[in-house]
Coordinates of C-alpha atoms in Angstrom, one line a residue:
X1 CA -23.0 0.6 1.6
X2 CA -21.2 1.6 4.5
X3 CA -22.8 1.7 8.1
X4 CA -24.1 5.1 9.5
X5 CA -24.4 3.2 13.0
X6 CA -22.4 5.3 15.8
X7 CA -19.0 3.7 15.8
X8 CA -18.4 3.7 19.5
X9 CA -20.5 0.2 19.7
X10 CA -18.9 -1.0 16.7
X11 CA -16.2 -4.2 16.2
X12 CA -14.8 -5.4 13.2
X13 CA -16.4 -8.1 11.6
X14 CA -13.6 -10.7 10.2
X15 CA -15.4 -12.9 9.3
X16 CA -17.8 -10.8 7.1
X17 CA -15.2 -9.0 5.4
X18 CA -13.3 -12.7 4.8
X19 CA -16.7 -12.9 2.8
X20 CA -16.8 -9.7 1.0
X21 CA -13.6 -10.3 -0.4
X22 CA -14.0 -14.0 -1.1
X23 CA -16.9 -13.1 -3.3
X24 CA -15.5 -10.1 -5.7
X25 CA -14.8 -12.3 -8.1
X26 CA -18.2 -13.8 -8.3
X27 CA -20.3 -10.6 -8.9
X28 CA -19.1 -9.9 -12.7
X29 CA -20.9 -6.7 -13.3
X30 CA -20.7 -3.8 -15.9
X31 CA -18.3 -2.2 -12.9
X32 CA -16.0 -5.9 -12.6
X33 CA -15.2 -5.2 -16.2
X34 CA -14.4 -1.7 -16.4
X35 CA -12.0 -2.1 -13.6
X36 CA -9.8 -4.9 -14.9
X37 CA -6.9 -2.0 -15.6
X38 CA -6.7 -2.5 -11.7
X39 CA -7.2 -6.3 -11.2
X40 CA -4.3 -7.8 -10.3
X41 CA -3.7 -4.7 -7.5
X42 CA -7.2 -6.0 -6.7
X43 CA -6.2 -9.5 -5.6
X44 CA -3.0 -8.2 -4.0
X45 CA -5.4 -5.7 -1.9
X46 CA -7.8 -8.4 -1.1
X47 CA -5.2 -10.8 -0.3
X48 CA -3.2 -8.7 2.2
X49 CA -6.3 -7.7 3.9
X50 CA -7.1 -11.4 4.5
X51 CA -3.4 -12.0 5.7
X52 CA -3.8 -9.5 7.7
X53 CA -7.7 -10.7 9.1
X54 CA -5.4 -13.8 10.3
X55 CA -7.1 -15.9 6.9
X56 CA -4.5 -15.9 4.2
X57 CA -5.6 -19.4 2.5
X58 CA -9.3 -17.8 2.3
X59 CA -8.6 -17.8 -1.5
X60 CA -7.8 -20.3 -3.7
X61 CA -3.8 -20.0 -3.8
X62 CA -3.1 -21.8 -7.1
X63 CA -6.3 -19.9 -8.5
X64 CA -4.7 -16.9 -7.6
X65 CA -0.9 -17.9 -8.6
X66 CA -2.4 -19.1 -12.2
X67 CA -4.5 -15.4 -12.9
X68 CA -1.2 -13.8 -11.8
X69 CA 0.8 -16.0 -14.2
X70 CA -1.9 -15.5 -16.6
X71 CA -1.4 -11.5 -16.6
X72 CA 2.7 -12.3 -17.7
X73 CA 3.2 -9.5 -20.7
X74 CA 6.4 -11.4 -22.6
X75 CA 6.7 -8.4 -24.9
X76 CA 7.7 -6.1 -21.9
X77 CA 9.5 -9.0 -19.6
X78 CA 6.9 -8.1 -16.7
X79 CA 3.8 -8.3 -15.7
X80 CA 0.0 -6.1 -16.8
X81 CA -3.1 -5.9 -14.3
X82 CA -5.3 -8.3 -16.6
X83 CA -4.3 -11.1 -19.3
X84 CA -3.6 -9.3 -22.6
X85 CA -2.6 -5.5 -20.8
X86 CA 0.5 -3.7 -21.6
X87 CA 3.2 -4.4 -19.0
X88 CA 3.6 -1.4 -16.0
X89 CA 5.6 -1.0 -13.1
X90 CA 1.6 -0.8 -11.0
X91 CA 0.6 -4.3 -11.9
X92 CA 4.4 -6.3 -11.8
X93 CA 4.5 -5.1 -7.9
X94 CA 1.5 -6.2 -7.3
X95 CA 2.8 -9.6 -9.3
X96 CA 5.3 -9.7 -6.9
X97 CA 4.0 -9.4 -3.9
X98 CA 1.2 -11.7 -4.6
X99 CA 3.8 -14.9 -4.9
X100 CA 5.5 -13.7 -2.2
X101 CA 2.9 -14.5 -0.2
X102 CA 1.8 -17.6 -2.1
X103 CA 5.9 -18.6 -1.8
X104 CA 6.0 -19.2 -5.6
X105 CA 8.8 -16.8 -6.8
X106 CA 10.2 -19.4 -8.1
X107 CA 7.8 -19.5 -10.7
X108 CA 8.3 -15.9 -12.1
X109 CA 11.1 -15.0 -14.6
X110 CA 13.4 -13.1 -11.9
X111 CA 15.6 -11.8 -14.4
X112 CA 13.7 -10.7 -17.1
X113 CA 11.6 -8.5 -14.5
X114 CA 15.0 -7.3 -12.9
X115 CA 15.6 -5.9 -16.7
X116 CA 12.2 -4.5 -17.3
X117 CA 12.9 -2.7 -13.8
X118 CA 16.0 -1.2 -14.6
X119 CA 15.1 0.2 -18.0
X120 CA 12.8 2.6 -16.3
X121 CA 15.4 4.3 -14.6
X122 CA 15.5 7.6 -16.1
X123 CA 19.4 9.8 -15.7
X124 CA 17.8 12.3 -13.3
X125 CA 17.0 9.8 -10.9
X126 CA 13.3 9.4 -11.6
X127 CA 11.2 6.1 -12.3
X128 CA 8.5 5.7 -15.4
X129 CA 5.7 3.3 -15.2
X130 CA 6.3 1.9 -18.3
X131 CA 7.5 2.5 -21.8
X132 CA 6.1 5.3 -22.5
X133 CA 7.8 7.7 -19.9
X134 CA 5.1 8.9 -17.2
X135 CA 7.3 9.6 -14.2
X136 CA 6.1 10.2 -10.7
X137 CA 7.6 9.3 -6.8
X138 CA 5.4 6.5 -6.5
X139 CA 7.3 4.4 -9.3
X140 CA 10.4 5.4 -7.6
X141 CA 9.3 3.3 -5.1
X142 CA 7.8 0.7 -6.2
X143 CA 11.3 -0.2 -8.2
X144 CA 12.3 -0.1 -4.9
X145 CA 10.3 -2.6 -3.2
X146 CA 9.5 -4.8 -6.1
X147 CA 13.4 -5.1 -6.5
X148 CA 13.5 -5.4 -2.9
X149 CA 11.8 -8.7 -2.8
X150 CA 13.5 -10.3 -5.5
X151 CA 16.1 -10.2 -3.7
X152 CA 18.0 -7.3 -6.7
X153 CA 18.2 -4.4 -4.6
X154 CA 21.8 -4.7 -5.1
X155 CA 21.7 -4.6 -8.7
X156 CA 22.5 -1.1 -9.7
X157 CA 25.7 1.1 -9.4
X158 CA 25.6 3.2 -6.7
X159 CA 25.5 6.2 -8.5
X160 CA 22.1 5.6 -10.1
X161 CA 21.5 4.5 -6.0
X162 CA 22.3 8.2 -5.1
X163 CA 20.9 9.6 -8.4
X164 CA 17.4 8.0 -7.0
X165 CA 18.0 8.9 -3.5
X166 CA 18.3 13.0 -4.6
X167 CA 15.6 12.6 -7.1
X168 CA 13.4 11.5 -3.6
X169 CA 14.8 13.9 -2.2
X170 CA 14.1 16.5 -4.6
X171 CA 10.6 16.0 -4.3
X172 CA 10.5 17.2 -0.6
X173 CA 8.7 20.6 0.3
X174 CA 9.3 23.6 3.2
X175 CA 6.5 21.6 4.9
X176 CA 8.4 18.4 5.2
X177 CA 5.9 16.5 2.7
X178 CA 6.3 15.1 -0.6
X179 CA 4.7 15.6 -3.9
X180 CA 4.3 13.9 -7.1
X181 CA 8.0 14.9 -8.3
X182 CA 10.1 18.3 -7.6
X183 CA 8.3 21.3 -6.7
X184 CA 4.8 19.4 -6.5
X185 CA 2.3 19.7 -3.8
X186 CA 2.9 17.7 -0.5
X187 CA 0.1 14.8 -0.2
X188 CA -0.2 12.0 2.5
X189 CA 0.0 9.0 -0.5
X190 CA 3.4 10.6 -1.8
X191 CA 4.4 11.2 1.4
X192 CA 4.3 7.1 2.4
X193 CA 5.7 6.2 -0.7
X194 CA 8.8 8.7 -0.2
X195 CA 9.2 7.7 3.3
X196 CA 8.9 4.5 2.6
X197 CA 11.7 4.7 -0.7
X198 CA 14.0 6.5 1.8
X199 CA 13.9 3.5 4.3
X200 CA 14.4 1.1 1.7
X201 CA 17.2 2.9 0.9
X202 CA 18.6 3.5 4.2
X203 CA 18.5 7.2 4.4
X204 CA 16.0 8.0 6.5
X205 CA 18.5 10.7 7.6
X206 CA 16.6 12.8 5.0
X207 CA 13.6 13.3 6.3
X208 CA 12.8 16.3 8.7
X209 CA 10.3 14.0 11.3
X210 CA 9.7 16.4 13.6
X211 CA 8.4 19.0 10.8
X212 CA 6.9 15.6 8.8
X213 CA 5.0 14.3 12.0
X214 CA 3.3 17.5 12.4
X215 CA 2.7 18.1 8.9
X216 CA 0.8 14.0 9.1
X217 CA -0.7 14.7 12.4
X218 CA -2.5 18.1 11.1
X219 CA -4.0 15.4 8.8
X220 CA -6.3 14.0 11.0
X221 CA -9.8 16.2 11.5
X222 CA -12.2 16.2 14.6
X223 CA -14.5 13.2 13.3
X224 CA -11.0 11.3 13.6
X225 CA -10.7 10.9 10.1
X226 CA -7.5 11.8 7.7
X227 CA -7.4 13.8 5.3
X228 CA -4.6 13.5 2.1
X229 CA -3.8 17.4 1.9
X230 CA -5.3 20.8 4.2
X231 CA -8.9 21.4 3.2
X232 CA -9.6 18.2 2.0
X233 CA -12.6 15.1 3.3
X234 CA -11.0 12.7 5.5
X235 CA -11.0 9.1 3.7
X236 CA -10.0 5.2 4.6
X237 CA -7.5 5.3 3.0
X238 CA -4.9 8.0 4.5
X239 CA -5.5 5.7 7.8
X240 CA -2.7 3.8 5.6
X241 CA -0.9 6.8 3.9
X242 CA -0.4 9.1 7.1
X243 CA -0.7 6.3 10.0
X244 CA 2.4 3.9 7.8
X245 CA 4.3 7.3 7.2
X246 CA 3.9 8.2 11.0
X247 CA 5.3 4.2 12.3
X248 CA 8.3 4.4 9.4
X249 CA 9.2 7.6 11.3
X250 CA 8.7 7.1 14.9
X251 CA 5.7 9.7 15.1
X252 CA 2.4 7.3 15.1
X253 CA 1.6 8.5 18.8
X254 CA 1.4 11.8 17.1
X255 CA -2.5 11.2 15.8
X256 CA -5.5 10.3 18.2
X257 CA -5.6 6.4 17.9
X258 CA -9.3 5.9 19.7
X259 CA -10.7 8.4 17.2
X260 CA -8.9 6.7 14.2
X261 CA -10.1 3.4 14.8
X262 CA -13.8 4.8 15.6
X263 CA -13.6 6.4 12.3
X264 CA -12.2 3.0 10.4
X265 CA -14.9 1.1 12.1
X266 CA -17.5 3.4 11.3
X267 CA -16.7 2.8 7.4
X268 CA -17.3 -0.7 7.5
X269 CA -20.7 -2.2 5.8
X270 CA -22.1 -4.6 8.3
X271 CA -24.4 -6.1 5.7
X272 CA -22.2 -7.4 2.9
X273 CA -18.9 -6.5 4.2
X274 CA -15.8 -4.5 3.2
X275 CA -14.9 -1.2 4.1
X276 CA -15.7 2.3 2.4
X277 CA -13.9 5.5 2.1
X278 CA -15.8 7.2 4.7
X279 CA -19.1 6.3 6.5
X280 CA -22.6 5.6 4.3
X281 CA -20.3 5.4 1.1
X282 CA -20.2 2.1 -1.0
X283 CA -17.3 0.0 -0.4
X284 CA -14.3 -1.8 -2.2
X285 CA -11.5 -3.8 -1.6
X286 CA -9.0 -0.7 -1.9
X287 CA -10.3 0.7 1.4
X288 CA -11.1 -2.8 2.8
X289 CA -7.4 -3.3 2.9
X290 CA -6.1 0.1 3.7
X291 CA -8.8 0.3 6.6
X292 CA -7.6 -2.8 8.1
X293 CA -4.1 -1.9 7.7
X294 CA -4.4 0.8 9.2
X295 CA -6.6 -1.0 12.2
X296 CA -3.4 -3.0 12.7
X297 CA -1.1 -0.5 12.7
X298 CA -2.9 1.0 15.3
X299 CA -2.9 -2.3 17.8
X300 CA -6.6 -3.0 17.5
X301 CA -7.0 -6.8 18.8
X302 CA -7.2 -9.7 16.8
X303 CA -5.3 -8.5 13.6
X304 CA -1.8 -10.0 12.3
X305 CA 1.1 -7.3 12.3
X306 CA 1.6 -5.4 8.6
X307 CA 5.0 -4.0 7.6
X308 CA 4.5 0.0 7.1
X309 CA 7.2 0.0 4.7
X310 CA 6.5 -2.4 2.6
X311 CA 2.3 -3.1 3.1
X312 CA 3.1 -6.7 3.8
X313 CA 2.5 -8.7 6.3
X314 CA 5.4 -7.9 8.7
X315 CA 6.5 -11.4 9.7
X316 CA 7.0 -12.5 5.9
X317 CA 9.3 -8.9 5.4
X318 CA 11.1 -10.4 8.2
X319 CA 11.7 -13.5 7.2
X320 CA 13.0 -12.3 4.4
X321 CA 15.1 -10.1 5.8
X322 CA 13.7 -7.2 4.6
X323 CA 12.6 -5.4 7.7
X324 CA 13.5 -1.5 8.7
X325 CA 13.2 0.4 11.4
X326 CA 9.6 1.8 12.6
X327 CA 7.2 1.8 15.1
X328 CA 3.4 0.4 15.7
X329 CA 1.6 0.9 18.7
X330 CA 1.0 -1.9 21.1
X331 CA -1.9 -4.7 20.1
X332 CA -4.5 -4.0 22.3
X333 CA -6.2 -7.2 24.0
X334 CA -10.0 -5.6 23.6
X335 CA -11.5 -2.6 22.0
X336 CA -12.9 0.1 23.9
X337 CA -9.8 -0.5 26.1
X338 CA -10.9 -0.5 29.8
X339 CA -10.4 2.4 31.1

């Protein structure tokens, strides 16, 4: 369980969270198994956070590249979040970013997953998760990225391009937010995902960041927390969602960093490790990621740079010349700064 300690005095403990992730897999509880719909986001979570933590070979990387192999649905052409799952749009971007990392594209069927890709590209512009036709901004986006690193962005016309692009688009509210799809509530996770599409794409012209930054910065509450929408708790989480949204559009300066971080740091368990939704809840690898993320894009010390449009670390996205235009804030050299 998260810490209830004041967060003022508090660091973050690499090396105990290096632990906490290292051991997931060990603790095979009833909760391990009714969570396997999510476990191959799971390793990419845990995986990123340890890049990130400045220990990406803390897991076993042909271990990891064989369970991701393992999760390869050849009915679908793509990839499910456990061995014998349906193939979905969640889990094959997760594939991919996963050997990324472990350089082993190579060994993933490139074109097949480029096919599987495309065929959920609906006329109206809109993305489904998988055969059966759900629809929703996030896909939109993750076609976007996972085409993005196989190197396929390039592989539609560009008037299903544009058709996507208005679609995105479509989905914006008076308040300069996002929703779910057109005429949907604004909230902080569609908001990154949207912002995040539109960069991909290049037209970050789009977005109204002035009336966006305040909109993200109204997220943050007086314990420093964010919130995902007016009127709700403040959660881990959203230091991802509104902080990457804030860098992709030039705004992160927008939000109190100190308080931010205090929060973050607050949610860590200092027992067992990982990071929790908010302080004195249990933890998970989820918000151990997005917490450290978040850390990072923030310039607390000690912590590799992460890409805010593409949750990767940001020297692989360049590398791969992949990288867009945002902004983090400086990397501190200790935390409290001096004054």
């Amino acid at each position: 369980m998260a810490s209830s300690s004041s967060s003022a005095s508090l660091a973050l403990d690499i090396s105990l969270h290096v632990k906490y992730i290292q051991n997931l897999d060990k603790k095979q509880d009833l909760a391990y198994h009714l969570t396997s719909h999510l476990r191959l986001n799971g390793i990419y979570w845990g995986l990123t956070a340890l890049c990130i933590m400045g220990q990406p070979s803390a897991l076993d990387r042909e271990g990891v590249i064989e369970y991701t192999l393992s999760c390869w649905d050849d009915e679908m052409g793509t990839f499910g979040p456990h061995p014998g799952h349906d193939g979905h749009i969640l889990a094959t971007l997760s594939a991919i970013q996963i050997m990324v990392i472990q350089q082993a594209l190579d060994r993933v069927d490139v074109e097949r997953v480029t096919k599987f890709l495309h065929g959920l590209i609906n006329p109206d512009g809109s993305v489904s998760g998988d055969k059966w036709g759900e629809s929703d901004t996030r896909f939109s986006y993750i076609l976007l990225q996972s085409l993005a690193l196989l190197g396929k962005l390039d592989t539609f016309t560009s008037e299903i391009r544009e058709n996507i692009t208005e679609n995105i688009r479509g989905c914006m509210n008076f308040d300069g937010g996002f929703g779910t799809d057109p005429g949907a509530e604004s909230h902080s996770g569609q908001v990154w995902v949207c912002t995040a599409a539109l960069s991909i794409l290049d037209r970050e012209d789009l977005i109204d960041k002035d009336l966006l930054g305040a909109w993200l910065s109204e997220r943050q509450l007086p314990n420093g927390g964010l919130n995902g929408r007016p009127e709700k708790l403040e959660d881990v989480c959203y230091s991802w969602w509104c902080a990457a949204s804030l860098s992709i559009i030039g705004r992160l300066h927008w939000i109190d960093r100190d308080k931010l971080i205090n929060f973050i740091l607050g949610a860590q368990d200092l027992e067992d490790g990982g990071i929790a939704d908010r302080p004195g809840d249990w933890v998970d690898v989820f918000h151990t990621l997005f917490g450290v993320a978040g850390l990072s894009l923030l310039g607390y010390p000690g912590l590799q740079d992460i890409d805010p449009v593409y949750c990767m670390p940001a020297d692989l996205i360049a590398s791969l010349g992949l990288r867009k235009s945002y902004v983090t804030l400086p990397r501190l050299s200790s935390y409290p700064a001096p004054s």
